[in-house]
């Protein structure tokens, strides 16, 4: 069962990692990556932070604290992981000269889960 505390935990954890990865990308990777790779990495960080904030916020919503919609929470938690972390893996593996091609199809699947989470949130609000 998904609890409001679990939503807040994942939100805080993803937010923490987004700050770390953002700093890592801005300082350690910027000189080693192409501008397109930097932009991809930053996209992963941005989407991770957006959804971290959303997860923390959902944990504070009165109607969610009682019984968070499990499918929506799973879509946001898993979608964020698959979307952002597959981008990180693609960018870093390409930088290392060994592109992990299997990660390519994972990114849009993660994005689809994020979109589905937003649709479920919309239905929950209505």
Coordinates of C-alpha atoms in Angstrom, one line a residue:
X1 CA 0.0 0.0 0.0
X2 CA 1.2 3.5 -0.9
X3 CA 1.1 5.9 2.1
X4 CA 1.5 9.7 2.1
X5 CA 4.9 9.1 3.9
X6 CA 6.1 6.9 1.1
X7 CA 5.1 9.6 -1.5
X8 CA 7.0 12.2 0.5
X9 CA 10.0 9.8 1.0
X10 CA 10.3 9.2 -2.8
X11 CA 9.8 12.9 -3.5
X12 CA 12.5 14.0 -1.0
X13 CA 14.9 11.3 -2.3
X14 CA 14.3 12.1 -5.9
X15 CA 14.7 15.8 -5.1
X16 CA 18.0 15.2 -3.3
X17 CA 19.3 13.2 -6.2
X18 CA 18.2 15.8 -8.7
X19 CA 20.3 18.4 -6.9
X20 CA 23.3 16.1 -6.8
X21 CA 22.9 15.1 -10.4
X22 CA 22.3 18.7 -11.5
X23 CA 25.5 19.9 -9.8
X24 CA 27.4 16.9 -11.2
X25 CA 26.2 17.6 -14.7
X26 CA 26.9 21.4 -14.4
X27 CA 30.4 21.0 -13.0
X28 CA 31.9 17.6 -13.7
X29 CA 30.3 16.7 -17.0
X30 CA 29.9 20.0 -18.9
X31 CA 33.4 19.9 -20.2
X32 CA 33.2 16.2 -21.2
X33 CA 29.9 16.2 -22.9
X34 CA 28.6 17.6 -26.2
X35 CA 26.0 20.4 -25.8
X36 CA 23.3 17.9 -26.9
X37 CA 24.3 15.4 -24.2
X38 CA 24.3 18.2 -21.6
X39 CA 20.8 19.2 -22.7
X40 CA 19.6 15.6 -22.4
X41 CA 21.2 15.2 -19.0
X42 CA 19.6 18.4 -17.8
X43 CA 16.2 17.2 -19.1
X44 CA 16.5 14.2 -16.9
X45 CA 17.3 16.3 -13.9
X46 CA 14.4 18.8 -14.6
X47 CA 11.8 16.0 -15.0
X48 CA 13.1 14.3 -11.9
X49 CA 12.9 17.5 -9.8
X50 CA 9.4 18.4 -11.2
X51 CA 8.1 15.0 -10.2
X52 CA 9.9 15.0 -6.8
X53 CA 8.1 18.2 -6.0
X54 CA 4.8 16.6 -7.2
X55 CA 5.3 13.5 -5.0
X56 CA 6.0 15.6 -1.9
X57 CA 3.0 17.7 -2.6
X58 CA 0.7 14.7 -3.1
X59 CA 1.7 13.4 0.3
X60 CA 0.3 16.6 1.8
X61 CA -3.0 16.6 0.0
X62 CA -5.8 15.8 2.4
X63 CA -7.7 13.4 0.2
X64 CA -4.4 11.5 -0.6
X65 CA -3.2 11.2 3.0
X66 CA -6.1 8.9 3.8
X67 CA -5.8 6.7 0.7
X68 CA -3.3 7.6 -2.0
X69 CA -4.3 6.4 -5.4
X70 CA -1.8 3.5 -5.8
X71 CA -1.8 3.4 -9.6
X72 CA -1.1 7.1 -9.8
X73 CA 1.7 6.9 -7.2
X74 CA 3.3 3.9 -8.9
X75 CA 3.2 5.7 -12.3
X76 CA 5.0 8.8 -10.9
X77 CA 7.6 6.9 -8.8
X78 CA 8.4 4.3 -11.5
X79 CA 8.0 6.7 -14.4
X80 CA 10.4 9.2 -12.8
X81 CA 13.0 6.5 -12.2
X82 CA 12.7 4.9 -15.7
X83 CA 12.6 8.3 -17.5
X84 CA 15.4 10.2 -15.8
X85 CA 17.7 7.4 -14.9
X86 CA 17.6 5.9 -18.4
X87 CA 18.6 9.3 -19.7
X88 CA 21.5 9.5 -17.2
X89 CA 22.6 6.0 -18.2
X90 CA 22.5 6.8 -21.9
X91 CA 24.4 10.0 -21.6
X92 CA 27.1 8.6 -19.2
X93 CA 27.5 5.4 -21.2
X94 CA 27.9 7.3 -24.4
X95 CA 30.5 9.5 -22.8
X96 CA 32.4 6.4 -21.7
X97 CA 32.3 5.1 -25.3
X98 CA 29.9 2.2 -24.5
X99 CA 26.4 3.4 -25.2
X100 CA 23.9 1.2 -23.5
X101 CA 21.4 1.0 -26.3
X102 CA 18.9 -1.1 -24.3
X103 CA 18.1 2.0 -22.3
X104 CA 16.8 3.9 -25.4
X105 CA 13.3 2.3 -25.3
X106 CA 13.1 2.7 -21.5
X107 CA 13.0 6.5 -21.7
X108 CA 9.7 6.8 -23.6
X109 CA 8.2 4.1 -21.5
X110 CA 9.0 6.1 -18.4
X111 CA 7.6 9.2 -20.0
X112 CA 4.4 7.3 -20.8
X113 CA 4.1 6.3 -17.1
X114 CA 4.6 9.9 -16.1
X115 CA 1.9 11.0 -18.6
X116 CA -0.5 8.3 -17.3
X117 CA 0.2 9.5 -13.7
X118 CA -0.9 13.0 -14.7
X119 CA -4.1 11.6 -16.3
X120 CA -4.8 9.6 -13.2
X121 CA -4.3 12.7 -11.1
X122 CA -6.6 14.6 -13.3
X123 CA -9.3 12.0 -12.9
X124 CA -8.7 11.9 -9.1
X125 CA -9.1 15.7 -8.9
X126 CA -12.4 15.6 -11.0

